Coordinates of C-alpha atoms and ligand atoms in Angstrom, one line a residue:
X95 CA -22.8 -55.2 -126.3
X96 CA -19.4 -53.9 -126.5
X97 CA -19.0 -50.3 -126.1
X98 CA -17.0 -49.8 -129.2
X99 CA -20.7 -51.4 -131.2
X100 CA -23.0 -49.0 -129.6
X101 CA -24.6 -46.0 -131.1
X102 CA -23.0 -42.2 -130.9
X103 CA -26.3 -40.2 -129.5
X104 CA -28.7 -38.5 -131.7
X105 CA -28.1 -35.2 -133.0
X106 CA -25.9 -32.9 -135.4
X107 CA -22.6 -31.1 -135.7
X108 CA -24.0 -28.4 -137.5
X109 CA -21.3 -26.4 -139.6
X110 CA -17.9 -27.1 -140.1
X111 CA -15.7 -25.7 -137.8
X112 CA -17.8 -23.7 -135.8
X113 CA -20.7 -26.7 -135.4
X114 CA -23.5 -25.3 -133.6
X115 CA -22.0 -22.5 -131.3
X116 CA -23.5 -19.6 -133.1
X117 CA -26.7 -20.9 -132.4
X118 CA -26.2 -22.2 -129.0
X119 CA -24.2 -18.4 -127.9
X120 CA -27.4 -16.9 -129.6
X121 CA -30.0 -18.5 -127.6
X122 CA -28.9 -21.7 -125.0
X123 CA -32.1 -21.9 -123.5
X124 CA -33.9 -22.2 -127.2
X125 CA -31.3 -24.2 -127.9
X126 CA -31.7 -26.9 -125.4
X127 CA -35.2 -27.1 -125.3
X128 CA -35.3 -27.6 -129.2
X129 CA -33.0 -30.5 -129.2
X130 CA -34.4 -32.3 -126.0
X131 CA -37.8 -32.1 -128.1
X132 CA -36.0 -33.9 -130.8
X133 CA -33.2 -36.1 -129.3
X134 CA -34.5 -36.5 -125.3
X135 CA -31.7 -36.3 -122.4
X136 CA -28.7 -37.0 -124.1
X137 CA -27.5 -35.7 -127.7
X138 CA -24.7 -34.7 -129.7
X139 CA -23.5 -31.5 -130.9
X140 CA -20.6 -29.7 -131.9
X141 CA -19.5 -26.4 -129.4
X142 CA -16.2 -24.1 -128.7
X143 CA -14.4 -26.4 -131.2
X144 CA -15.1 -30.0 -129.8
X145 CA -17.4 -32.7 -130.6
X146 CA -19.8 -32.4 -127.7
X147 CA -22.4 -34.7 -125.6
X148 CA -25.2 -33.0 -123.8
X149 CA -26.6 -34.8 -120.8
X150 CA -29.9 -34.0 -119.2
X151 CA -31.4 -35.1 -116.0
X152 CA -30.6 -36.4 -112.3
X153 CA -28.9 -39.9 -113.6
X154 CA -26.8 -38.6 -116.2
X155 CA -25.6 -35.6 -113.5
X156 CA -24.9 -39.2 -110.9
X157 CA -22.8 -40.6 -113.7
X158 CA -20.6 -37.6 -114.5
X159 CA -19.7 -36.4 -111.2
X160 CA -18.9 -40.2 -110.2
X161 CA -16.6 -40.6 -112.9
X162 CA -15.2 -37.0 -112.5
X163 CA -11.3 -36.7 -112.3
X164 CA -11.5 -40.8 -114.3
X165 CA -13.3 -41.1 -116.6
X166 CA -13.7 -36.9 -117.3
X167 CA -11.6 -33.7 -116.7
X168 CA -12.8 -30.1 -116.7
X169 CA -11.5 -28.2 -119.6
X170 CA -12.4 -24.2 -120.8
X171 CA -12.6 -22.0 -123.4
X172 CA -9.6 -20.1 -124.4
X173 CA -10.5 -17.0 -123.4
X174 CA -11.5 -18.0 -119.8
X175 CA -8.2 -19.9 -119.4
X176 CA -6.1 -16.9 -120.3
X177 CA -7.8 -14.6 -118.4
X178 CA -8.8 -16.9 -114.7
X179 CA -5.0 -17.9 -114.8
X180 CA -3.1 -21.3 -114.8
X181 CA -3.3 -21.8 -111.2
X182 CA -6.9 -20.8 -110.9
X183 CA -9.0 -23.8 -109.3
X184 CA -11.4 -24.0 -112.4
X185 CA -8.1 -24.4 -114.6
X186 CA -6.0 -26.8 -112.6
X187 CA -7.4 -30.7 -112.7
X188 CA -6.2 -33.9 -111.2
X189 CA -4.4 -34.1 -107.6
X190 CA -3.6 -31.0 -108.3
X191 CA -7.0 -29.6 -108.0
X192 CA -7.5 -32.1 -105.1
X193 CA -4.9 -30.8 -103.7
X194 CA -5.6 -26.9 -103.7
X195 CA -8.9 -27.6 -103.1
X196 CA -8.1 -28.6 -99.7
X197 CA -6.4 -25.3 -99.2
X198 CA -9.0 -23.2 -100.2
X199 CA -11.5 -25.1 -98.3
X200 CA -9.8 -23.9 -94.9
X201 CA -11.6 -20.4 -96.6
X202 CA -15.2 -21.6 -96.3
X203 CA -15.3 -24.1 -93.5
X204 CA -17.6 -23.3 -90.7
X205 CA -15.4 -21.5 -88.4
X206 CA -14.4 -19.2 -91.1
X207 CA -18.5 -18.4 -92.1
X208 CA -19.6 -17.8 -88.8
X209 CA -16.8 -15.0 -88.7
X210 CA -18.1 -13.7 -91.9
X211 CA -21.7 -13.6 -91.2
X212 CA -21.6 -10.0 -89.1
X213 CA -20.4 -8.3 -91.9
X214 CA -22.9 -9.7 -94.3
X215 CA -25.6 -8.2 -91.9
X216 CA -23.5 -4.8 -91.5
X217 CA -23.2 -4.7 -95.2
X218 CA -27.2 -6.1 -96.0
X219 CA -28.3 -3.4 -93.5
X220 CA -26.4 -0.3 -95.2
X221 CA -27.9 -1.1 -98.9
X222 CA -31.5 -1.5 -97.6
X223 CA -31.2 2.0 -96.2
X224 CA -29.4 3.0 -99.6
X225 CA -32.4 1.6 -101.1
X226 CA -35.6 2.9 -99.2
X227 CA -34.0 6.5 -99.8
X228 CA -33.7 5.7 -103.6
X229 CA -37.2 4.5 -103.8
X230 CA -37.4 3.3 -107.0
X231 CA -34.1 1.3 -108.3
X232 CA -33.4 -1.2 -111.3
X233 CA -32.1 -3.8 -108.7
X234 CA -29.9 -6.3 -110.8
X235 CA -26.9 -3.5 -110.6
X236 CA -27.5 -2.8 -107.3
X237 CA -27.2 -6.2 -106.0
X238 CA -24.1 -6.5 -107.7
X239 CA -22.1 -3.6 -106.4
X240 CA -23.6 -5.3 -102.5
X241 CA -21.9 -8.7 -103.6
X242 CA -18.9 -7.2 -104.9
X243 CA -18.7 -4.9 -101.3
X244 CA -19.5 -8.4 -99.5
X245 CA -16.7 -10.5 -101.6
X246 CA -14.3 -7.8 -101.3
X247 CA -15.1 -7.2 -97.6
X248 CA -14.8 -11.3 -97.0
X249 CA -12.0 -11.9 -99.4
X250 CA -9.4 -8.8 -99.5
X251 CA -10.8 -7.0 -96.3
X252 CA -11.3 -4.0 -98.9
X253 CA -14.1 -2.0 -99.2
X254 CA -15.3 -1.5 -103.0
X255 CA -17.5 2.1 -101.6
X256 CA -13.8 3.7 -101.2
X257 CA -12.1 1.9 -104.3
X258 CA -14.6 2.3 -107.2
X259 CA -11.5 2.1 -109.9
X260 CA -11.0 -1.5 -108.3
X261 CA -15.1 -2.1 -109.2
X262 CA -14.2 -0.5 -113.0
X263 CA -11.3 -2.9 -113.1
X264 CA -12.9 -6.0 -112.3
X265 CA -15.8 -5.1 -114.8
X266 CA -13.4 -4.9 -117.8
X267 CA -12.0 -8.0 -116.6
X268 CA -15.0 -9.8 -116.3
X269 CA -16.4 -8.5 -119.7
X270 CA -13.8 -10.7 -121.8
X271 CA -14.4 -14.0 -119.8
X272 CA -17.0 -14.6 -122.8
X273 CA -15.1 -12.8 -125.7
X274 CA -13.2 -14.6 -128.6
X275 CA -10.0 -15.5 -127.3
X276 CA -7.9 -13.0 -130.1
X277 CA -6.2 -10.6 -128.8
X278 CA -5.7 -6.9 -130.7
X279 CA -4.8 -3.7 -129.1
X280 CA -7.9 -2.1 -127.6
X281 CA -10.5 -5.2 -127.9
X282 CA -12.0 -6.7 -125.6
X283 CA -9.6 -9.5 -124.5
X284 CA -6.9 -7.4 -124.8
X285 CA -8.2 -4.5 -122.0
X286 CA -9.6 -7.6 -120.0
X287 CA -6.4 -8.7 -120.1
X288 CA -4.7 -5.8 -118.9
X289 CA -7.6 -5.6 -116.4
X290 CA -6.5 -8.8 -114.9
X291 CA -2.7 -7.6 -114.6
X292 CA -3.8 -4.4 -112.4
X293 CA -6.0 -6.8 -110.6
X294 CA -3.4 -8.9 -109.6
X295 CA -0.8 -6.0 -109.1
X296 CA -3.8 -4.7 -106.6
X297 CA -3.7 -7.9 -105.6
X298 CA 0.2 -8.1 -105.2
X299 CA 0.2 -4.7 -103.1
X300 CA -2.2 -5.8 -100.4
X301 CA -0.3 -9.4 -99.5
X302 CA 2.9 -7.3 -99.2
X303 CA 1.0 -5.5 -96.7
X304 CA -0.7 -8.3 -95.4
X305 CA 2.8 -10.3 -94.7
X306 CA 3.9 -7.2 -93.2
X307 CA 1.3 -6.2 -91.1
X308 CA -0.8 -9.5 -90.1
X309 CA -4.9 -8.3 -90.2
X310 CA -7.1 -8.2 -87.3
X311 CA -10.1 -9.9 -89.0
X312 CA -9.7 -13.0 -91.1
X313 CA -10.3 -12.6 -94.2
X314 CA -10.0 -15.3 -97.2
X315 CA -6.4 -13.6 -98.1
X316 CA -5.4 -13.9 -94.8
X317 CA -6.6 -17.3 -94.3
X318 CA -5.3 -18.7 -97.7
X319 CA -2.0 -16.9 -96.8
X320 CA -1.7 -19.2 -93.4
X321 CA -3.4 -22.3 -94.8
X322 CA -0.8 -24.9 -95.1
X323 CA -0.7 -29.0 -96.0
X324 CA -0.1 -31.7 -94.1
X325 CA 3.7 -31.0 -94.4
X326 CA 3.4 -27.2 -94.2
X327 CA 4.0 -26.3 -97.2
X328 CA 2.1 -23.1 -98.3
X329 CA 0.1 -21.4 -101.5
X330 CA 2.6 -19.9 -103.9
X331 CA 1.5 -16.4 -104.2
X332 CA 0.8 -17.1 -108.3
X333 CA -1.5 -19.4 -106.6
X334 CA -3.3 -17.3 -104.0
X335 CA -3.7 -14.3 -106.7
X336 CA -5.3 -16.7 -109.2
X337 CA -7.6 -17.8 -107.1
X338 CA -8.9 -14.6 -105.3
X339 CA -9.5 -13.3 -109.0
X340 CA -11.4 -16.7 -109.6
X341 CA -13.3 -16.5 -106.5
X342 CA -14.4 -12.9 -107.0
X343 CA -16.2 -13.7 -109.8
X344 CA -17.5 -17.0 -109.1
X345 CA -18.7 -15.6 -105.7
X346 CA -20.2 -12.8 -106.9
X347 CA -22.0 -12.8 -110.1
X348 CA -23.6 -16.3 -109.1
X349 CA -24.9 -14.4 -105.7
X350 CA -26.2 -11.3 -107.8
X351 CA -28.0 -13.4 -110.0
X352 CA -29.5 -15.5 -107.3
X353 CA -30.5 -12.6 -105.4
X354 CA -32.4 -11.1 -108.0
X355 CA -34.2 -14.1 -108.8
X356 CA -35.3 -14.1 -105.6
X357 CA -36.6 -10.8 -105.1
X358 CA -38.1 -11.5 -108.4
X359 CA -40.4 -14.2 -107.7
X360 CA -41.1 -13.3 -104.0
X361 CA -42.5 -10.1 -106.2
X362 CA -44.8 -12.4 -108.0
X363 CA -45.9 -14.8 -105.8
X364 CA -47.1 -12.4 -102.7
X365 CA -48.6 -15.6 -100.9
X366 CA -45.0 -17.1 -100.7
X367 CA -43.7 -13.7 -99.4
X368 CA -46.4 -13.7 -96.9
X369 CA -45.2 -16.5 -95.3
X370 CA -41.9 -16.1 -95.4
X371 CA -42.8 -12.7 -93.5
X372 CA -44.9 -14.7 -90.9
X373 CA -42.2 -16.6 -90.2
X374 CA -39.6 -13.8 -89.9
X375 CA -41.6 -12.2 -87.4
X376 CA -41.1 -15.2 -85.0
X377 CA -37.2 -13.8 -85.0
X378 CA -37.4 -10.0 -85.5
X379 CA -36.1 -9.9 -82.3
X380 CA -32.7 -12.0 -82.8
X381 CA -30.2 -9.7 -84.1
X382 CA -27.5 -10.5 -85.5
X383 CA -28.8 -13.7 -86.9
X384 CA -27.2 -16.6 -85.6
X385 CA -26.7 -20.0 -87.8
X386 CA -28.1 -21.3 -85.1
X387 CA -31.4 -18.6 -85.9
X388 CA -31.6 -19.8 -89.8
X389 CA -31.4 -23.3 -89.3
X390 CA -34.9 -22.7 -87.1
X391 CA -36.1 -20.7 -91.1
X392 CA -37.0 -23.6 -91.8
X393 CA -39.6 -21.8 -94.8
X394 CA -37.1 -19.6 -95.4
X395 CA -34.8 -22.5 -96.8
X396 CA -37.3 -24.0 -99.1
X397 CA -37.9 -20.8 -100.7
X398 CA -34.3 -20.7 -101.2
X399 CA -34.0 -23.9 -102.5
X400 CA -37.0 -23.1 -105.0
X401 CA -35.2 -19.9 -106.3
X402 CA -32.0 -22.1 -107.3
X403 CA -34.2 -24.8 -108.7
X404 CA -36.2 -22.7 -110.8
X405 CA -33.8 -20.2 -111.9
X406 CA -30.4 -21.7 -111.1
X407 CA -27.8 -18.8 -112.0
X408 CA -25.0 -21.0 -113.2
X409 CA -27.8 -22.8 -115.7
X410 CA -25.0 -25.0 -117.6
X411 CA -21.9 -26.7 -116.2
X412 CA -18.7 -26.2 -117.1
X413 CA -17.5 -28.3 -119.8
X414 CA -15.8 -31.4 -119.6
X415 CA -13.2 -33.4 -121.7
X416 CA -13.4 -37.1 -121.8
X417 CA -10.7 -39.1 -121.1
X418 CA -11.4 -42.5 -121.6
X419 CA -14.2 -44.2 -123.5
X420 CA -17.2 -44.6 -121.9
X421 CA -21.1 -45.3 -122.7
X422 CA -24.6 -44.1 -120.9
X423 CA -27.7 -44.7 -121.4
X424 CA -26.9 -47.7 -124.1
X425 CA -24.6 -44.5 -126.4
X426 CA -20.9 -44.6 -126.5
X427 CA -19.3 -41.2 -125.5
X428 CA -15.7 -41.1 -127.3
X429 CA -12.4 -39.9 -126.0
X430 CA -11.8 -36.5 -126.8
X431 CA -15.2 -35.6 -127.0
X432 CA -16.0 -32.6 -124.7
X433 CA -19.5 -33.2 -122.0
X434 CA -21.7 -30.6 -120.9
X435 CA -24.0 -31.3 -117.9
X436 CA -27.5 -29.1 -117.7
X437 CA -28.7 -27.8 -114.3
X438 CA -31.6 -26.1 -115.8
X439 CA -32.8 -28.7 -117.7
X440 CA -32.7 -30.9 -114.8
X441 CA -34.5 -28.9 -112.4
X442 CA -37.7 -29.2 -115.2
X443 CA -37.7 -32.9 -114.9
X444 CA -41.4 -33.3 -114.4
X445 CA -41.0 -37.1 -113.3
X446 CA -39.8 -35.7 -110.0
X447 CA -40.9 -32.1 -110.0
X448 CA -45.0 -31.9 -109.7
X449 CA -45.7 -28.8 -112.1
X450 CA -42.1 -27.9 -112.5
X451 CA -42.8 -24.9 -114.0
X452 CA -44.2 -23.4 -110.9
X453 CA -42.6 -21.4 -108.1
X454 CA -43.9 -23.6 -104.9
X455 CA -41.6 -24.0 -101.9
X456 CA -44.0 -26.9 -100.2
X457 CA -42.5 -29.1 -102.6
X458 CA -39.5 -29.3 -100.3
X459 CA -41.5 -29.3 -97.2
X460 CA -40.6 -32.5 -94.5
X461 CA -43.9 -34.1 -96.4
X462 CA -43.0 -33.5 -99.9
X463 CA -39.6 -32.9 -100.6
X464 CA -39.6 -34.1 -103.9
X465 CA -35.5 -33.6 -104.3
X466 CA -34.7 -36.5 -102.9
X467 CA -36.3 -39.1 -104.8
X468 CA -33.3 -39.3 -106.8
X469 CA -29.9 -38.4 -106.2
X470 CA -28.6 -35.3 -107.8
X471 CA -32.3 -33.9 -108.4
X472 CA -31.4 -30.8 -107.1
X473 CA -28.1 -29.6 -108.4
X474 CA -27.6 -25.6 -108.3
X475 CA -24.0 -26.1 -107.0
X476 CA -23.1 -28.9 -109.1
X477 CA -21.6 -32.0 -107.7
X478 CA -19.2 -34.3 -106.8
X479 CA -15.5 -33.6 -106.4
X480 CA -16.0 -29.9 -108.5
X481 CA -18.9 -29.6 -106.4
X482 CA -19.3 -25.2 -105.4
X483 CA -16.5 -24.5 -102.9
X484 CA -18.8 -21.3 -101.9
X485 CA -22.1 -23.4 -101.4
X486 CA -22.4 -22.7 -97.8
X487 CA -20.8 -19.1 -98.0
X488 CA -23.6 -18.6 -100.7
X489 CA -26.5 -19.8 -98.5
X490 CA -25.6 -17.8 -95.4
X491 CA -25.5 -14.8 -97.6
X492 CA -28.6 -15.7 -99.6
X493 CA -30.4 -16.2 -96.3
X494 CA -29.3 -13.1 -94.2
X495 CA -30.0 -11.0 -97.5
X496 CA -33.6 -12.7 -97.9
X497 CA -34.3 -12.5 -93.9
X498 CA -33.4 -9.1 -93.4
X499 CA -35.3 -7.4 -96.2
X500 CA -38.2 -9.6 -96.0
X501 CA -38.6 -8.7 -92.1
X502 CA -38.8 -4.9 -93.1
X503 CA -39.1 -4.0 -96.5
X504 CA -41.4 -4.4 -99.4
X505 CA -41.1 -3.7 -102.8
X506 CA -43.5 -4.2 -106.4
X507 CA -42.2 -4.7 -109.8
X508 CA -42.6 -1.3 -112.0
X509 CA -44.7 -1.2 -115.2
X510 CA -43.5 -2.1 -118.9
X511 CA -40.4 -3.9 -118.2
X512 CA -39.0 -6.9 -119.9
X513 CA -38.7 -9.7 -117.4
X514 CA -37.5 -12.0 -120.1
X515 CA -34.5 -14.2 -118.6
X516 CA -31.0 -14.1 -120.1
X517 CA -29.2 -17.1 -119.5
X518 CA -25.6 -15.9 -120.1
X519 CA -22.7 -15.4 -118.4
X520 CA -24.9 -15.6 -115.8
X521 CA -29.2 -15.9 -115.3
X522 CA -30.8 -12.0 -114.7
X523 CA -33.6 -10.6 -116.2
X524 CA -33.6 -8.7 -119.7
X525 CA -34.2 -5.2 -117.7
X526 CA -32.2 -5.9 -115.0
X527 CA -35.6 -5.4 -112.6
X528 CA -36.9 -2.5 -111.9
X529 CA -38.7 -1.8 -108.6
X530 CA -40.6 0.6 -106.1
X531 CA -38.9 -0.4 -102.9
X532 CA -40.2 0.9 -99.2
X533 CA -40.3 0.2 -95.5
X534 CA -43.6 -1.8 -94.2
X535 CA -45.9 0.6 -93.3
Ligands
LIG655 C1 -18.1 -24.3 -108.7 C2 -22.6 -22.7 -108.5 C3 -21.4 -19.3 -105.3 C4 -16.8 -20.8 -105.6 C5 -19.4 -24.2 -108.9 C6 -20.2 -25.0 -109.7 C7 -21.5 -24.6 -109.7 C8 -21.5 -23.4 -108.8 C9 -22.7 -25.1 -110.5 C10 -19.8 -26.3 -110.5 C11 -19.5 -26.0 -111.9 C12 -19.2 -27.2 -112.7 O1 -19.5 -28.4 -112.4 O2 -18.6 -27.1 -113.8 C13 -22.7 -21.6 -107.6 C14 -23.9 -20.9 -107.3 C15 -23.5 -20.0 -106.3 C16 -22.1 -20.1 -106.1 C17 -25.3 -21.2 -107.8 C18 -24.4 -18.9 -105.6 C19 -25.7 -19.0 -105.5 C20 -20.0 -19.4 -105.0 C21 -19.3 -18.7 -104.1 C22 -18.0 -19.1 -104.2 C23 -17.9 -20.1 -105.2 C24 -19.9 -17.7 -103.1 C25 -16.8 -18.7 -103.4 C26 -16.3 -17.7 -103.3 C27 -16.8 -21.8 -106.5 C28 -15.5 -22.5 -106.8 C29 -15.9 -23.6 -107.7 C30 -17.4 -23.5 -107.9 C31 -14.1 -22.2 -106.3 C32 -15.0 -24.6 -108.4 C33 -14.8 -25.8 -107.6 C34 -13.9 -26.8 -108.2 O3 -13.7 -26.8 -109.4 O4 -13.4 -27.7 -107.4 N1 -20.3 -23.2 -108.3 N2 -21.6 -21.1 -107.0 N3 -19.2 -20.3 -105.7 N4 -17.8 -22.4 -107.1 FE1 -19.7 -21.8 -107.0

């Protein structure tokens, strides 16, 4: 049939203007779910302004990132443009982004994580002690000033413990990423605004110093600084500022999120933590951990992987514009249109997840592993050519973190909390998780 003759997918614009993003900013995950029920894996709607196609599951994930960059382009909401910057890898799309991708890759290749993974252990071992003193702690904040203290270790060799006006700063910042793009004196976009000026001024200041006074440990400033092309040419500094900002906020709320999650459902599954512990006293021994040591984790990994799938913290893509007309699963999808891709959704697939709604690393065991009986079954870092420039920088962390508190430490969840899971900006739990945290006895 030609394309131009097939059906638009099922579903509704909603209201003029504003289509359906009151409802969908009010409750995405009741939003989704109700549609699926009444459309299945692929449905129209109308969000941020743009006619918009939903897509659901592991075929429709294959068929976007494959046409990524052709067929579809990344595009953003006002407010997140502004405020990420022009140059910011999430902004910028073809060669370009191909190109600056390459640069920023020199920050997370191998050679650079295994430099970074000692002072993910240094840092890991100085909150658990914070911790044990406090005793009882509502961990979601916690975890995030230890990301932030990680990224900003990692990224702009600064410590955030000594510079808590830089962790203010960043919050304001961060805090318009989902307001409405109008800027007034004193709202919200306006002080995130100036919150991302004194960011980059902060940021300005350091690579002065930095060109001035080379540092002794690489960090990603330093290494984005000396990354060069094939010709030599280097990052423009509007270019490496944008893209610290972007990275310290796509580096560490993601990580904060996923590290709750995890201390979460270890919390509620004891005979998953049990293991994990067994197997963490085969290595007690082995400190610092080695890549070599968590490649050997090999439980370890599948609980990992379990945490992501269940309660990935990035729970819907980015969105995408479509370039040229195209169809899928027997719909057209115009040009113009904007295309949202669902990781949650497609982690709940139950014709390749047995009882997806249960937490159970064996399913990725050497037996099981039910991810790979179709590609893109698992997608907690997306995919493709936008696929997460962190991924590997995440695990290491999310597996030093997990090893080193499940070795020593134990913790249960505290009475009459609400565990209920907010979705946006980023997935956490409606109290932020509240716990009684000790040393094993
Ligand atoms: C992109 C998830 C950690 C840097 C993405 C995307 C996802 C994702 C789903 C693709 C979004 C899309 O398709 O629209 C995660 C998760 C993380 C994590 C779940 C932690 C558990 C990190 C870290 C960094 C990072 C630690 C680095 C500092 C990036 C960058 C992109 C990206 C730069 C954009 C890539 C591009 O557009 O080419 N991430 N991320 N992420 N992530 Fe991560």
């Amino acid at each position: 049939m030609p394309q131009s003759s097939l059906p638009l997918p099922p579903g509704s614009f909603g209201l003029p203007v504003i289509g359906e993003s009151v409802s969908y900013l009010h409750s995405p995950a009741i939003f989704m779910e109700k549609r699926q029920k009444q459309y299945g894996n692929i449905f129209k709607t109308h969000l941020f302004g743009f006619p918009t196609i939903v897509l659901i599951g592991a075929g429709a994930a294959r068929f976007l990132f494959a046409n990524e960059g052709q067929k579809f382009e990344m595009t953003n909401t006002p407010s997140f443009e502004r405020l990420l910057g022009i140059n910011s890898i999430g902004v910028v799309t073809g060669a370009a982004h191909q190109t600056l991708r390459k640069y920023l890759y020199q920050a997370f290749a191998p050679r650079a994580l295994a430099d970074y993974a000692t002072t993910m252990q240094n840092i890991t071992h100085r909150y658990l002690k914070r911790w044990e003193k406090m005793e009882t702690l509502t961990w979601y904040p916690e975890l995030k000033k230890y990301t932030l203290d990680i990224a900003c270790q990692l990224f702009i060799g600064v410590a955030t413990e000594s510079e808590e006006a830089l962790e203010k700063i960043y919050e304001t910042w961060s805090d318009g990423l989902l307001s409405i793009p109008v800027r007034f004196p004193g709202n919200k976009f306006d002080k995130s605004i100036h919150a991302r000026e004194e960011l980059l001024a902060h940021f300005d200041k350091l690579i002065d110093q930095r060109l001035q006074h080379p540092a002794e440990n690489q960090d990603v400033l330093t290494i984005l600084l000396q990354a060069q092309d094939e010709e030599g040419k280097h990052l423009s500094r509007e270019e490496v500022k944008d893209n610290l900002l972007g990275m310290l906020v796509a580096g560490h709320e993601t990580l904060t999120s996923a590290l709750t999650s995890l201390c979460l459902l270890l919390a509620q599954h004891p005979d998953v933590l049990v293991k994990a512990h067994v197997e963490q006293e085969q290595f007690k021994f082995s400190e610092p951990i080695t890549q070599e040591d968590l490649k050997q984790m090999t439980y370890l990994e599948q609980v990992m992987k379990e945490v992501l799938r269940m309660a990935p913290p990035v729970v819907r893509s980015g969105l995408r514009k479509v370039l040229e007309p195209c169809e899928f699963a027997g719909y057209k999808i115009p040009q113009g249109w904007g295309v949202f891709y669902q990781i949650q959704e497609t982690h709940q697939d139950q014709t390749i997840y047995s009882h997806p709604e249960k937490f159970d690393p064996n399913r990725f065991n050497t037996e099981k592993v039910e991810d790979k009986q179709k590609p893109f079954a698992h997608i907690p870092f997306g995919g493709g050519i936008r696929e997460c420039l962190g991924k590997e920088f995440a695990k290491l962390e999310i597996k030093l973190f997990a090893a080193l508190l499940i070795r020593e430490y134990e913790w249960e969840l505290a009475p009459r909390q609400n565990l209920e899971r907010i979705v946006l900006p980023f997935s956490r739990p409606h109290d932020g998780l509240k716990v009684k945290f000790r040393k094993r006895g």
